[in-house]
PDB file of C-alpha atoms in Angstrom:
ATOM      1  CA  MET A  32     110.093  74.987 123.839  1.00  0.00           C
ATOM      2  CA  THR A  33     112.678  75.740 126.467  1.00  0.00           C
ATOM      3  CA  LYS A  34     114.216  79.210 126.795  1.00  0.00           C
ATOM      4  CA  LYS A  35     117.397  77.908 125.183  1.00  0.00           C
ATOM      5  CA  GLN A  36     115.452  76.456 122.253  1.00  0.00           C
ATOM      6  CA  ILE A  37     113.558  79.724 121.757  1.00  0.00           C
ATOM      7  CA  GLN A  38     116.779  81.737 121.831  1.00  0.00           C
ATOM      8  CA  THR A  39     118.335  79.468 119.222  1.00  0.00           C
ATOM      9  CA  PHE A  40     115.123  79.466 117.174  1.00  0.00           C
ATOM     10  CA  PHE A  41     115.126  83.236 116.739  1.00  0.00           C
ATOM     11  CA  GLU A  42     118.885  83.548 116.339  1.00  0.00           C
ATOM     12  CA  ARG A  43     118.623  81.198 113.366  1.00  0.00           C
ATOM     13  CA  LEU A  44     115.664  83.046 111.832  1.00  0.00           C
ATOM     14  CA  ARG A  45     117.558  86.327 112.295  1.00  0.00           C
ATOM     15  CA  ASP A  46     120.656  84.917 110.610  1.00  0.00           C
ATOM     16  CA  GLN A  47     118.548  83.686 107.717  1.00  0.00           C
ATOM     17  CA  ARG A  48     116.659  86.975 107.205  1.00  0.00           C
ATOM     18  CA  PRO A  49     118.560  89.865 108.853  1.00  0.00           C
ATOM     19  CA  ASN A  50     116.154  92.524 107.561  1.00  0.00           C
ATOM     20  CA  PRO A  51     112.651  91.037 107.464  1.00  0.00           C
ATOM     21  CA  THR A  52     109.643  93.103 106.450  1.00  0.00           C
ATOM     22  CA  THR A  53     106.130  92.787 105.115  1.00  0.00           C
ATOM     23  CA  GLU A  54     105.657  91.692 101.510  1.00  0.00           C
ATOM     24  CA  LEU A  55     102.951  94.302 101.017  1.00  0.00           C
ATOM     25  CA  ASN A  56     104.061  97.303  98.967  1.00  0.00           C
ATOM     26  CA  PHE A  57     103.810 100.605 100.842  1.00  0.00           C
ATOM     27  CA  SER A  58     105.726 103.836 101.331  1.00  0.00           C
ATOM     28  CA  ASN A  59     104.010 105.402 104.345  1.00  0.00           C
ATOM     29  CA  PRO A  60     101.766 104.404 107.281  1.00  0.00           C
ATOM     30  CA  PHE A  61      98.568 105.272 105.406  1.00  0.00           C
ATOM     31  CA  GLU A  62      99.434 103.077 102.434  1.00  0.00           C
ATOM     32  CA  LEU A  63     100.301 100.259 104.844  1.00  0.00           C
ATOM     33  CA  LEU A  64      96.984 100.648 106.665  1.00  0.00           C
ATOM     34  CA  ILE A  65      95.035 100.451 103.414  1.00  0.00           C
ATOM     35  CA  ALA A  66      97.086  97.541 102.082  1.00  0.00           C
ATOM     36  CA  VAL A  67      96.665  95.496 105.266  1.00  0.00           C
ATOM     37  CA  THR A  68      92.934  96.252 105.342  1.00  0.00           C
ATOM     38  CA  LEU A  69      92.643  94.997 101.773  1.00  0.00           C
ATOM     39  CA  SER A  70      94.709  91.887 102.523  1.00  0.00           C
ATOM     40  CA  ALA A  71      92.086  90.210 104.719  1.00  0.00           C
ATOM     41  CA  GLN A  72      91.336  86.814 103.136  1.00  0.00           C
ATOM     42  CA  ALA A  73      93.491  87.776 100.154  1.00  0.00           C
ATOM     43  CA  THR A  74      97.120  87.223  99.171  1.00  0.00           C
ATOM     44  CA  ASP A  75      99.768  89.916  99.399  1.00  0.00           C
ATOM     45  CA  VAL A  76     100.429  89.397  95.699  1.00  0.00           C
ATOM     46  CA  SER A  77      96.831  90.202  94.759  1.00  0.00           C
ATOM     47  CA  VAL A  78      96.800  93.263  97.006  1.00  0.00           C
ATOM     48  CA  ASN A  79     100.079  94.553  95.553  1.00  0.00           C
ATOM     49  CA  LYS A  80      98.734  94.237  92.019  1.00  0.00           C
ATOM     50  CA  ALA A  81      95.802  96.458  92.983  1.00  0.00           C
ATOM     51  CA  THR A  82      97.648  99.005  95.111  1.00  0.00           C
ATOM     52  CA  ASP A  83     100.434  99.355  92.552  1.00  0.00           C
ATOM     53  CA  LYS A  84      97.765 100.947  90.369  1.00  0.00           C
ATOM     54  CA  LEU A  85      95.834 102.692  93.152  1.00  0.00           C
ATOM     55  CA  PHE A  86      98.589 104.399  95.141  1.00  0.00           C
ATOM     56  CA  PRO A  87     100.166 106.332  92.236  1.00  0.00           C
ATOM     57  CA  VAL A  88      96.709 107.871  91.711  1.00  0.00           C
ATOM     58  CA  ALA A  89      95.535 108.153  95.310  1.00  0.00           C
ATOM     59  CA  ASN A  90      97.637 107.529  98.433  1.00  0.00           C
ATOM     60  CA  THR A  91      96.203 109.993 100.959  1.00  0.00           C
ATOM     61  CA  PRO A  92      92.926 109.880 102.881  1.00  0.00           C
ATOM     62  CA  GLU A  93      91.652 112.860 100.896  1.00  0.00           C
ATOM     63  CA  ALA A  94      92.560 111.396  97.505  1.00  0.00           C
ATOM     64  CA  ILE A  95      91.030 107.978  98.151  1.00  0.00           C
ATOM     65  CA  TYR A  96      87.947 109.506  99.764  1.00  0.00           C
ATOM     66  CA  ALA A  97      87.499 111.635  96.643  1.00  0.00           C
ATOM     67  CA  LEU A  98      87.323 108.440  94.545  1.00  0.00           C
ATOM     68  CA  GLY A  99      84.220 107.358  96.409  1.00  0.00           C
ATOM     69  CA  VAL A 100      83.152 103.748  96.913  1.00  0.00           C
ATOM     70  CA  GLU A 101      82.448 103.087  93.243  1.00  0.00           C
ATOM     71  CA  GLY A 102      85.660 104.730  92.087  1.00  0.00           C
ATOM     72  CA  LEU A 103      87.735 102.754  94.565  1.00  0.00           C
ATOM     73  CA  LYS A 104      86.096  99.486  93.507  1.00  0.00           C
ATOM     74  CA  GLU A 105      87.544  99.880  90.026  1.00  0.00           C
ATOM     75  CA  TYR A 106      91.043  99.618  91.503  1.00  0.00           C
ATOM     76  CA  ILE A 107      90.421  96.780  93.965  1.00  0.00           C
ATOM     77  CA  LYS A 108      87.796  94.642  92.199  1.00  0.00           C
ATOM     78  CA  THR A 109      90.330  91.841  91.665  1.00  0.00           C
ATOM     79  CA  ILE A 110      90.638  91.413  95.461  1.00  0.00           C
ATOM     80  CA  GLY A 111      88.272  89.182  97.410  1.00  0.00           C
ATOM     81  CA  LEU A 112      85.451  90.904  99.308  1.00  0.00           C
ATOM     82  CA  TYR A 113      86.187  94.110  97.427  1.00  0.00           C
ATOM     83  CA  ASN A 114      82.673  95.535  97.867  1.00  0.00           C
ATOM     84  CA  SER A 115      82.780  95.608 101.660  1.00  0.00           C
ATOM     85  CA  LYS A 116      86.454  96.544 101.664  1.00  0.00           C
ATOM     86  CA  ALA A 117      85.795  99.573  99.456  1.00  0.00           C
ATOM     87  CA  GLU A 118      83.076 100.781 101.812  1.00  0.00           C
ATOM     88  CA  ASN A 119      85.315 100.297 104.857  1.00  0.00           C
ATOM     89  CA  VAL A 120      88.277 102.086 103.271  1.00  0.00           C
ATOM     90  CA  ILE A 121      86.172 105.096 102.310  1.00  0.00           C
ATOM     91  CA  LYS A 122      84.709 105.251 105.832  1.00  0.00           C
ATOM     92  CA  THR A 123      88.210 104.952 107.284  1.00  0.00           C
ATOM     93  CA  CYS A 124      89.459 107.818 105.134  1.00  0.00           C
ATOM     94  CA  LYS A 125      86.587 110.001 106.315  1.00  0.00           C
ATOM     95  CA  ILE A 126      87.384 109.281 109.966  1.00  0.00           C
ATOM     96  CA  LEU A 127      91.093 109.914 109.450  1.00  0.00           C
ATOM     97  CA  ILE A 128      90.330 113.278 107.835  1.00  0.00           C
ATOM     98  CA  GLU A 129      87.763 114.403 110.392  1.00  0.00           C
ATOM     99  CA  LYS A 130      89.214 112.997 113.622  1.00  0.00           C
ATOM    100  CA  HIS A 131      92.943 112.513 113.119  1.00  0.00           C
ATOM    101  CA  GLY A 132      94.089 115.264 110.773  1.00  0.00           C
ATOM    102  CA  SER A 133      94.612 112.676 108.031  1.00  0.00           C
ATOM    103  CA  ILE A 134      97.316 110.997 110.159  1.00  0.00           C
ATOM    104  CA  VAL A 135      97.251 107.270 110.901  1.00  0.00           C
ATOM    105  CA  PRO A 136      96.959 106.787 114.699  1.00  0.00           C
ATOM    106  CA  ASP A 137      99.834 105.049 116.455  1.00  0.00           C
ATOM    107  CA  ASN A 138      97.704 103.433 119.156  1.00  0.00           C
ATOM    108  CA  ARG A 139      95.526 100.335 119.222  1.00  0.00           C
ATOM    109  CA  ALA A 140      92.290 101.931 120.408  1.00  0.00           C
ATOM    110  CA  ASP A 141      92.082 104.472 117.580  1.00  0.00           C
ATOM    111  CA  LEU A 142      93.189 101.966 114.955  1.00  0.00           C
ATOM    112  CA  GLU A 143      90.642  99.345 115.979  1.00  0.00           C
ATOM    113  CA  ALA A 144      87.921 102.011 115.887  1.00  0.00           C
ATOM    114  CA  LEU A 145      88.436 102.299 112.126  1.00  0.00           C
ATOM    115  CA  PRO A 146      86.038 100.287 109.900  1.00  0.00           C
ATOM    116  CA  GLY A 147      87.527  96.985 108.791  1.00  0.00           C
ATOM    117  CA  VAL A 148      90.477  97.263 111.168  1.00  0.00           C
ATOM    118  CA  GLY A 149      90.645  94.428 113.671  1.00  0.00           C
ATOM    119  CA  ARG A 150      93.292  93.432 116.164  1.00  0.00           C
ATOM    120  CA  LYS A 151      95.518  91.693 113.592  1.00  0.00           C
ATOM    121  CA  THR A 152      95.509  94.673 111.211  1.00  0.00           C
ATOM    122  CA  ALA A 153      96.201  97.057 114.087  1.00  0.00           C
ATOM    123  CA  ASN A 154      99.108  94.890 115.220  1.00  0.00           C
ATOM    124  CA  VAL A 155     100.646  94.902 111.741  1.00  0.00           C
ATOM    125  CA  VAL A 156     100.419  98.691 111.477  1.00  0.00           C
ATOM    126  CA  LEU A 157     101.737  99.274 115.009  1.00  0.00           C
ATOM    127  CA  ASN A 158     104.673  96.947 114.403  1.00  0.00           C
ATOM    128  CA  THR A 159     105.597  97.715 110.803  1.00  0.00           C
ATOM    129  CA  ALA A 160     104.816 101.426 110.629  1.00  0.00           C
ATOM    130  CA  PHE A 161     105.581 102.478 114.193  1.00  0.00           C
ATOM    131  CA  GLY A 162     108.084  99.904 115.442  1.00  0.00           C
ATOM    132  CA  GLN A 163     106.013  98.689 118.365  1.00  0.00           C
ATOM    133  CA  PRO A 164     106.585  95.130 119.700  1.00  0.00           C
ATOM    134  CA  THR A 165     103.199  93.720 118.679  1.00  0.00           C
ATOM    135  CA  MET A 166     102.412  90.295 117.268  1.00  0.00           C
ATOM    136  CA  ALA A 167      99.880  89.919 114.451  1.00  0.00           C
ATOM    137  CA  VAL A 168      98.884  86.253 114.448  1.00  0.00           C
ATOM    138  CA  ASP A 169      97.635  85.052 111.077  1.00  0.00           C
ATOM    139  CA  THR A 170      97.022  81.468 109.947  1.00  0.00           C
ATOM    140  CA  HIS A 171     100.752  80.924 109.274  1.00  0.00           C
ATOM    141  CA  ILE A 172     101.882  82.080 112.721  1.00  0.00           C
ATOM    142  CA  PHE A 173      99.028  80.256 114.454  1.00  0.00           C
ATOM    143  CA  ARG A 174     100.034  77.022 112.740  1.00  0.00           C
ATOM    144  CA  LEU A 175     103.750  77.527 113.369  1.00  0.00           C
ATOM    145  CA  GLY A 176     103.280  78.407 117.043  1.00  0.00           C
ATOM    146  CA  ASN A 177     101.258  75.282 117.720  1.00  0.00           C
ATOM    147  CA  ARG A 178     103.210  72.933 115.468  1.00  0.00           C
ATOM    148  CA  THR A 179     106.684  73.768 116.761  1.00  0.00           C
ATOM    149  CA  GLY A 180     105.680  74.122 120.401  1.00  0.00           C
ATOM    150  CA  LEU A 181     106.840  77.750 120.428  1.00  0.00           C
ATOM    151  CA  ALA A 182     103.431  79.063 121.454  1.00  0.00           C
ATOM    152  CA  VAL A 183     100.566  76.638 121.894  1.00  0.00           C
ATOM    153  CA  GLY A 184      97.067  78.089 121.996  1.00  0.00           C
ATOM    154  CA  LYS A 185      93.476  77.263 121.071  1.00  0.00           C
ATOM    155  CA  ASN A 186      92.917  80.564 119.274  1.00  0.00           C
ATOM    156  CA  VAL A 187      94.916  83.418 117.754  1.00  0.00           C
ATOM    157  CA  LEU A 188      94.676  85.577 120.883  1.00  0.00           C
ATOM    158  CA  GLU A 189      96.129  82.836 123.086  1.00  0.00           C
ATOM    159  CA  VAL A 190      98.984  82.318 120.635  1.00  0.00           C
ATOM    160  CA  GLU A 191      99.587  86.076 120.424  1.00  0.00           C
ATOM    161  CA  HIS A 192      99.813  86.483 124.192  1.00  0.00           C
ATOM    162  CA  ARG A 193     102.033  83.426 124.507  1.00  0.00           C
ATOM    163  CA  LEU A 194     104.427  84.666 121.820  1.00  0.00           C
ATOM    164  CA  ILE A 195     104.738  88.097 123.415  1.00  0.00           C
ATOM    165  CA  LYS A 196     105.516  86.375 126.718  1.00  0.00           C
ATOM    166  CA  VAL A 197     108.148  83.885 125.546  1.00  0.00           C
ATOM    167  CA  ILE A 198     110.014  85.738 122.770  1.00  0.00           C
ATOM    168  CA  PRO A 199     113.190  87.443 124.091  1.00  0.00           C
ATOM    169  CA  LYS A 200     112.999  91.246 123.903  1.00  0.00           C
ATOM    170  CA  GLU A 201     115.879  91.489 121.441  1.00  0.00           C
ATOM    171  CA  PHE A 202     113.770  89.678 118.840  1.00  0.00           C
ATOM    172  CA  LEU A 203     110.318  91.135 119.486  1.00  0.00           C
ATOM    173  CA  ILE A 204     110.284  93.927 116.917  1.00  0.00           C
ATOM    174  CA  ASP A 205     111.122  91.661 113.976  1.00  0.00           C
ATOM    175  CA  SER A 206     109.653  88.392 115.250  1.00  0.00           C
ATOM    176  CA  HIS A 207     106.294  88.885 113.529  1.00  0.00           C
ATOM    177  CA  HIS A 208     107.949  89.076 110.122  1.00  0.00           C
ATOM    178  CA  TRP A 209     110.336  86.187 110.787  1.00  0.00           C
ATOM    179  CA  LEU A 210     107.481  83.936 111.847  1.00  0.00           C
ATOM    180  CA  ILE A 211     105.101  84.817 109.030  1.00  0.00           C
ATOM    181  CA  LEU A 212     107.795  84.395 106.358  1.00  0.00           C
ATOM    182  CA  HIS A 213     108.947  81.101 107.860  1.00  0.00           C
ATOM    183  CA  GLY A 214     105.357  79.895 108.002  1.00  0.00           C
ATOM    184  CA  ARG A 215     104.634  81.082 104.472  1.00  0.00           C
ATOM    185  CA  TYR A 216     107.690  79.578 102.756  1.00  0.00           C
ATOM    186  CA  CYS A 217     109.044  76.771 104.942  1.00  0.00           C
ATOM    187  CA  CYS A 218     106.691  75.616 107.713  1.00  0.00           C
ATOM    188  CA  ILE A 219     103.792  75.393 105.263  1.00  0.00           C
ATOM    189  CA  ALA A 220     100.540  73.632 106.034  1.00  0.00           C
ATOM    190  CA  ARG A 221     100.460  70.349 104.111  1.00  0.00           C
ATOM    191  CA  LYS A 222     104.062  69.588 103.205  1.00  0.00           C
ATOM    192  CA  PRO A 223     106.417  71.535 105.471  1.00  0.00           C
ATOM    193  CA  LYS A 224     109.967  71.805 104.162  1.00  0.00           C
ATOM    194  CA  CYS A 225     111.596  70.320 107.246  1.00  0.00           C
ATOM    195  CA  ALA A 226     114.618  69.120 105.257  1.00  0.00           C
ATOM    196  CA  GLU A 227     115.692  72.720 104.585  1.00  0.00           C
ATOM    197  CA  CYS A 228     114.379  74.261 107.811  1.00  0.00           C
ATOM    198  CA  VAL A 229     117.038  76.156 109.774  1.00  0.00           C
ATOM    199  CA  VAL A 230     115.282  75.456 113.097  1.00  0.00           C
ATOM    200  CA  SER A 231     114.246  71.827 112.659  1.00  0.00           C
ATOM    201  CA  ASP A 232     116.582  70.634 115.410  1.00  0.00           C
ATOM    202  CA  VAL A 233     114.952  72.887 118.026  1.00  0.00           C
ATOM    203  CA  CYS A 234     111.404  72.292 116.783  1.00  0.00           C
ATOM    204  CA  ASN A 235     109.221  70.013 118.893  1.00  0.00           C
ATOM    205  CA  TRP A 236     106.899  68.774 116.142  1.00  0.00           C
ATOM    206  CA  PRO A 237     107.064  64.969 116.372  1.00  0.00           C
ATOM    207  CA  ASP A 238     106.284  64.453 112.655  1.00  0.00           C
ATOM    208  CA  ARG A 239     109.140  66.620 111.367  1.00  0.00           C
ATOM    209  CA  PHE A 240     111.390  63.645 110.630  1.00  0.00           C
ATOM    210  CA  GLU A 241     108.786  62.259 108.222  1.00  0.00           C
ATOM    211  CA  PHE A 242     109.279  65.451 106.205  1.00  0.00           C
ATOM    212  CA  GLY A 243     113.056  65.218 106.074  1.00  0.00           C
ATOM    213  CA  ALA A 244     114.256  66.925 109.256  1.00  0.00           C
ATOM    214  CA  HIS A 245     117.750  65.811 110.308  1.00  0.00           C
ATOM    215  CA  ARG A 246     117.930  64.087 113.673  1.00  0.00           C
ATOM    216  CA  HIS A 247     121.442  65.398 114.295  1.00  0.00           C
ATOM    217  CA  THR A 248     121.832  68.637 112.374  1.00  0.00           C
ATOM    218  CA  THR A 249     125.293  70.203 112.497  1.00  0.00           C
ATOM    219  CA  LEU A 250     125.853  73.928 112.864  1.00  0.00           C
ATOM    220  CA  HIS A 251     127.530  73.939 109.446  1.00  0.00           C
ATOM    221  CA  GLU A 252     124.409  72.442 107.868  1.00  0.00           C
ATOM    222  CA  ILE A 253     122.185  74.939 109.646  1.00  0.00           C
ATOM    223  CA  HIS A 254     124.166  78.000 108.562  1.00  0.00           C
ATOM    224  CA  HIS A 255     124.416  76.809 104.963  1.00  0.00           C
ATOM    225  CA  ALA A 256     120.835  75.654 104.539  1.00  0.00           C
ATOM    226  CA  PRO A 257     119.030  77.053 101.475  1.00  0.00           C
ATOM    227  CA  ILE A 258     116.808  80.065 102.048  1.00  0.00           C
ATOM    228  CA  SER A 259     113.338  79.920 100.567  1.00  0.00           C
ATOM    229  CA  LYS A 260     112.290  83.033  98.675  1.00  0.00           C
TER     230      LYS A 260
END
């Protein structure tokens, strides 16, 4: 994409979703950290169902640590990989208590040192909890970056670095959420909804017209396109 295309791309996504945020339920950085850790290879919906029961009972490092691995499993057993996730969460709580005064670190090095916390999870926490301009590339953003021509890369790290480089600063803080929501609800894997896409005319995917993209989209059509929820 050209700089002009990228500017238009994010202006449109901003107009469509002025206040984007994660779909994980949380009320503080610790809850977010736990929710994102649990979300690996699981849907946000499944995680929310579990944490909606867990967090009212235990939403501090001390409270979850007191549950122990077996106690925690009872709350998260509906989530994929719950055995290993329970062990990692309990270990994380112990480290937070002993090394960080039960406070979630606001830097990458300390976050990635926590069990079960990789680069993507750290990026989500840094961006969503602490307002840092990071880019957590999941399967949706990886697909969208390559498909549209916004950020082409062979792996998630290449796409992440490319996105950070090309996205204008005014959009960086919210860009992660705009991209993931657009990838989740519009630029989906098998049958992308190009006919209702607000950025189809600045997208460089050659197959978009086969999925209903307009060759000459007017500004009126763009601004009044339906918003997927």
